[in-house]
Amino acid sequence: MKLRNVFLYTFVLIGLSPQALADKGGNAGDSFAAEFKRIAFDIAEDMEFNRIYRFGRHTLAEFRQAIEDVKIDTTDEVLTKNGKRKDALNFPAESRMLLSLVHWPHIHDELTRRQTVAHEFLGLMSNNQEGEEPADANYSISSALVRKLGINSSH
């Protein structure tokens, strides 16, 4: 059994979802970071199953490596970039993401969750130069990928 599935099954077996931990006032930040990474692993598995080996300018292998290497930190703060609210911020030079718990725990729609994860990993892998348009600025690449994988809105 793969490690990421062990985390998921553990939460299910003991009845503690990241949302439940947050509602109980527990330290859910680490569980939300693990959930974010698990969704990325699921996307990579779905890509391989569907024989999709490119992700924007990147290969599936590069995506898998980014998932393995990334450190995901969480914050209870609202994140902004250029005056716009963001679900997460990427720091490619550090292979790190900062995930805001203001919005993420309340996204229950699988389509939106997967698009957000795909979008954030594209940003992390792209390492855009100052002033350059972000790789997935309008979610065009991430939303197309999620549609190809057959993920539909759960609402």
Short mmCIF file of C-alpha atoms in Angstrom, two decimals:
data_model
loop_
_atom_site.label_atom_id
_atom_site.label_comp_id
_atom_site.label_asym_id
_atom_site.label_seq_id
_atom_site.Cartn_x
_atom_site.Cartn_y
_atom_site.Cartn_z
CA MET A 1 0.00 0.00 0.00
CA LYS A 2 1.38 3.41 -0.91
CA LEU A 3 2.20 5.88 1.87
CA ARG A 4 -0.24 8.55 0.73
CA ASN A 5 -3.09 6.03 0.90
CA VAL A 6 -2.05 5.05 4.43
CA PHE A 7 -2.64 8.66 5.52
CA LEU A 8 -6.07 8.75 3.92
CA TYR A 9 -7.13 5.38 5.31
CA THR A 10 -5.90 6.36 8.76
CA PHE A 11 -8.10 9.46 8.75
CA VAL A 12 -11.07 7.46 7.53
CA LEU A 13 -10.57 4.61 10.00
CA ILE A 14 -10.32 6.84 13.04
CA GLY A 15 -13.00 9.19 11.76
CA LEU A 16 -10.84 12.28 11.63
CA SER A 17 -10.99 14.20 8.42
CA PRO A 18 -8.93 17.38 8.17
CA GLN A 19 -12.22 19.31 8.30
CA ALA A 20 -13.21 17.52 11.51
CA LEU A 21 -9.87 18.37 13.08
CA ALA A 22 -10.31 22.01 12.14
CA ASP A 23 -13.87 22.07 13.49
CA LYS A 24 -12.65 20.59 16.79
CA GLY A 25 -9.99 23.27 17.09
CA GLY A 26 -7.18 20.77 16.50
CA ASN A 27 -3.97 21.43 14.64
CA ALA A 28 -5.31 20.55 11.21
CA GLY A 29 -2.68 22.44 9.20
CA ASP A 30 -0.47 19.40 8.71
CA SER A 31 -3.44 17.25 7.71
CA PHE A 32 -4.56 19.82 5.14
CA ALA A 33 -1.02 19.95 3.73
CA ALA A 34 -0.98 16.13 3.53
CA GLU A 35 -4.40 16.17 1.86
CA PHE A 36 -3.20 18.76 -0.70
CA LYS A 37 -0.19 16.56 -1.52
CA ARG A 38 -2.36 13.40 -1.66
CA ILE A 39 -4.61 15.05 -4.25
CA ALA A 40 -1.50 15.87 -6.31
CA PHE A 41 -0.41 12.22 -6.14
CA ASP A 42 -3.94 11.17 -7.20
CA ILE A 43 -3.78 13.52 -10.19
CA ALA A 44 -0.40 12.05 -11.20
CA GLU A 45 -1.79 8.50 -10.94
CA ASP A 46 -4.83 9.47 -13.00
CA MET A 47 -2.56 11.07 -15.60
CA GLU A 48 -0.53 7.88 -15.91
CA PHE A 49 -3.67 5.72 -16.08
CA ASN A 50 -5.05 7.96 -18.86
CA ARG A 51 -1.67 8.07 -20.62
CA ILE A 52 -1.29 11.82 -20.22
CA TYR A 53 2.44 12.42 -19.97
CA ARG A 54 2.59 16.21 -20.35
CA PHE A 55 1.42 18.84 -17.89
CA GLY A 56 1.76 22.27 -19.47
CA ARG A 57 5.47 22.56 -20.34
CA HIS A 58 6.31 19.76 -17.94
CA THR A 59 6.42 15.99 -18.05
CA LEU A 60 4.58 13.65 -15.74
CA ALA A 61 7.95 12.66 -14.28
CA GLU A 62 8.71 16.31 -13.43
CA PHE A 63 5.27 16.63 -11.83
CA ARG A 64 5.87 13.52 -9.71
CA GLN A 65 9.28 14.86 -8.66
CA ALA A 66 7.77 18.22 -7.69
CA ILE A 67 5.20 16.41 -5.52
CA GLU A 68 7.95 14.41 -3.81
CA ASP A 69 10.17 17.46 -3.24
CA VAL A 70 7.64 20.09 -2.16
CA LYS A 71 7.28 21.23 1.43
CA ILE A 72 3.76 22.50 2.07
CA ASP A 73 3.31 24.89 4.98
CA THR A 74 -0.06 26.20 6.12
CA THR A 75 -1.24 29.50 7.52
CA ASP A 76 -4.43 30.85 9.02
CA GLU A 77 -3.76 34.13 7.24
CA VAL A 78 -5.32 35.43 4.03
CA LEU A 79 -2.70 35.26 1.29
CA THR A 80 -2.44 37.92 -1.39
CA LYS A 81 -0.25 38.53 -4.41
CA ASN A 82 -0.42 41.71 -6.45
CA GLY A 83 -3.49 42.71 -4.41
CA LYS A 84 -5.44 39.52 -5.23
CA ARG A 85 -6.46 36.81 -2.75
CA LYS A 86 -4.70 33.50 -3.31
CA ASP A 87 -5.34 29.98 -2.01
CA ALA A 88 -1.61 29.34 -1.92
CA LEU A 89 1.70 30.95 -2.74
CA ASN A 90 4.60 29.15 -4.43
CA PHE A 91 8.27 29.54 -3.70
CA PRO A 92 9.97 27.55 -6.50
CA ALA A 93 13.54 28.28 -5.39
CA GLU A 94 12.71 26.67 -2.02
CA SER A 95 10.42 23.97 -3.47
CA ARG A 96 7.81 25.20 -0.99
CA MET A 97 4.13 26.17 -0.98
CA LEU A 98 2.21 28.14 1.59
CA LEU A 99 -1.44 27.01 1.76
CA SER A 100 -4.04 29.33 3.26
CA LEU A 101 -6.49 27.64 5.61
CA VAL A 102 -8.90 30.55 5.19
CA HIS A 103 -10.40 29.05 2.02
CA TRP A 104 -9.03 25.54 1.36
CA PRO A 105 -10.89 23.65 4.16
CA HIS A 106 -14.20 24.96 2.84
CA ILE A 107 -13.76 23.76 -0.75
CA HIS A 108 -15.77 20.54 -0.91
CA ASP A 109 -16.14 20.34 -4.69
CA GLU A 110 -13.68 17.75 -6.06
CA LEU A 111 -13.34 19.54 -9.40
CA THR A 112 -12.33 22.81 -7.72
CA ARG A 113 -9.97 21.04 -5.32
CA ARG A 114 -8.17 19.22 -8.14
CA GLN A 115 -7.98 22.33 -10.33
CA THR A 116 -6.50 24.28 -7.43
CA VAL A 117 -3.88 21.62 -6.69
CA ALA A 118 -2.93 21.25 -10.37
CA HIS A 119 -2.74 25.04 -10.73
CA GLU A 120 -0.50 25.44 -7.70
CA PHE A 121 1.89 22.71 -8.83
CA LEU A 122 2.13 24.28 -12.30
CA GLY A 123 3.10 27.53 -10.63
CA LEU A 124 5.66 25.78 -8.47
CA MET A 125 7.26 23.96 -11.43
CA SER A 126 7.23 26.91 -13.83
CA ASN A 127 9.47 29.28 -11.87
CA ASN A 128 8.25 32.34 -13.81
CA GLN A 129 10.58 35.29 -14.11
CA GLU A 130 9.65 38.69 -12.66
CA GLY A 131 6.93 40.29 -14.79
CA GLU A 132 6.33 37.10 -16.77
CA GLU A 133 2.76 35.83 -17.10
CA PRO A 134 2.18 32.88 -14.70
CA ALA A 135 2.13 29.45 -16.39
CA ASP A 136 -1.52 28.80 -15.55
CA ALA A 137 -2.72 32.36 -14.98
CA ASN A 138 -6.36 31.70 -15.82
CA TYR A 139 -6.46 28.03 -14.80
CA SER A 140 -6.57 27.14 -18.50
CA ILE A 141 -4.01 24.31 -18.28
CA SER A 142 -5.16 22.91 -14.94
CA SER A 143 -8.86 22.98 -15.84
CA ALA A 144 -8.19 21.30 -19.20
CA LEU A 145 -6.16 18.59 -17.46
CA VAL A 146 -8.86 17.93 -14.86
CA ARG A 147 -11.50 17.71 -17.62
CA LYS A 148 -9.33 15.22 -19.54
CA LEU A 149 -9.14 13.12 -16.39
CA GLY A 150 -12.93 13.03 -16.25
CA ILE A 151 -13.30 14.85 -12.94
CA ASN A 152 -16.69 16.50 -12.65
CA SER A 153 -18.15 18.93 -10.16
CA SER A 154 -19.65 17.19 -7.15
CA HIS A 155 -22.26 19.91 -6.69
#
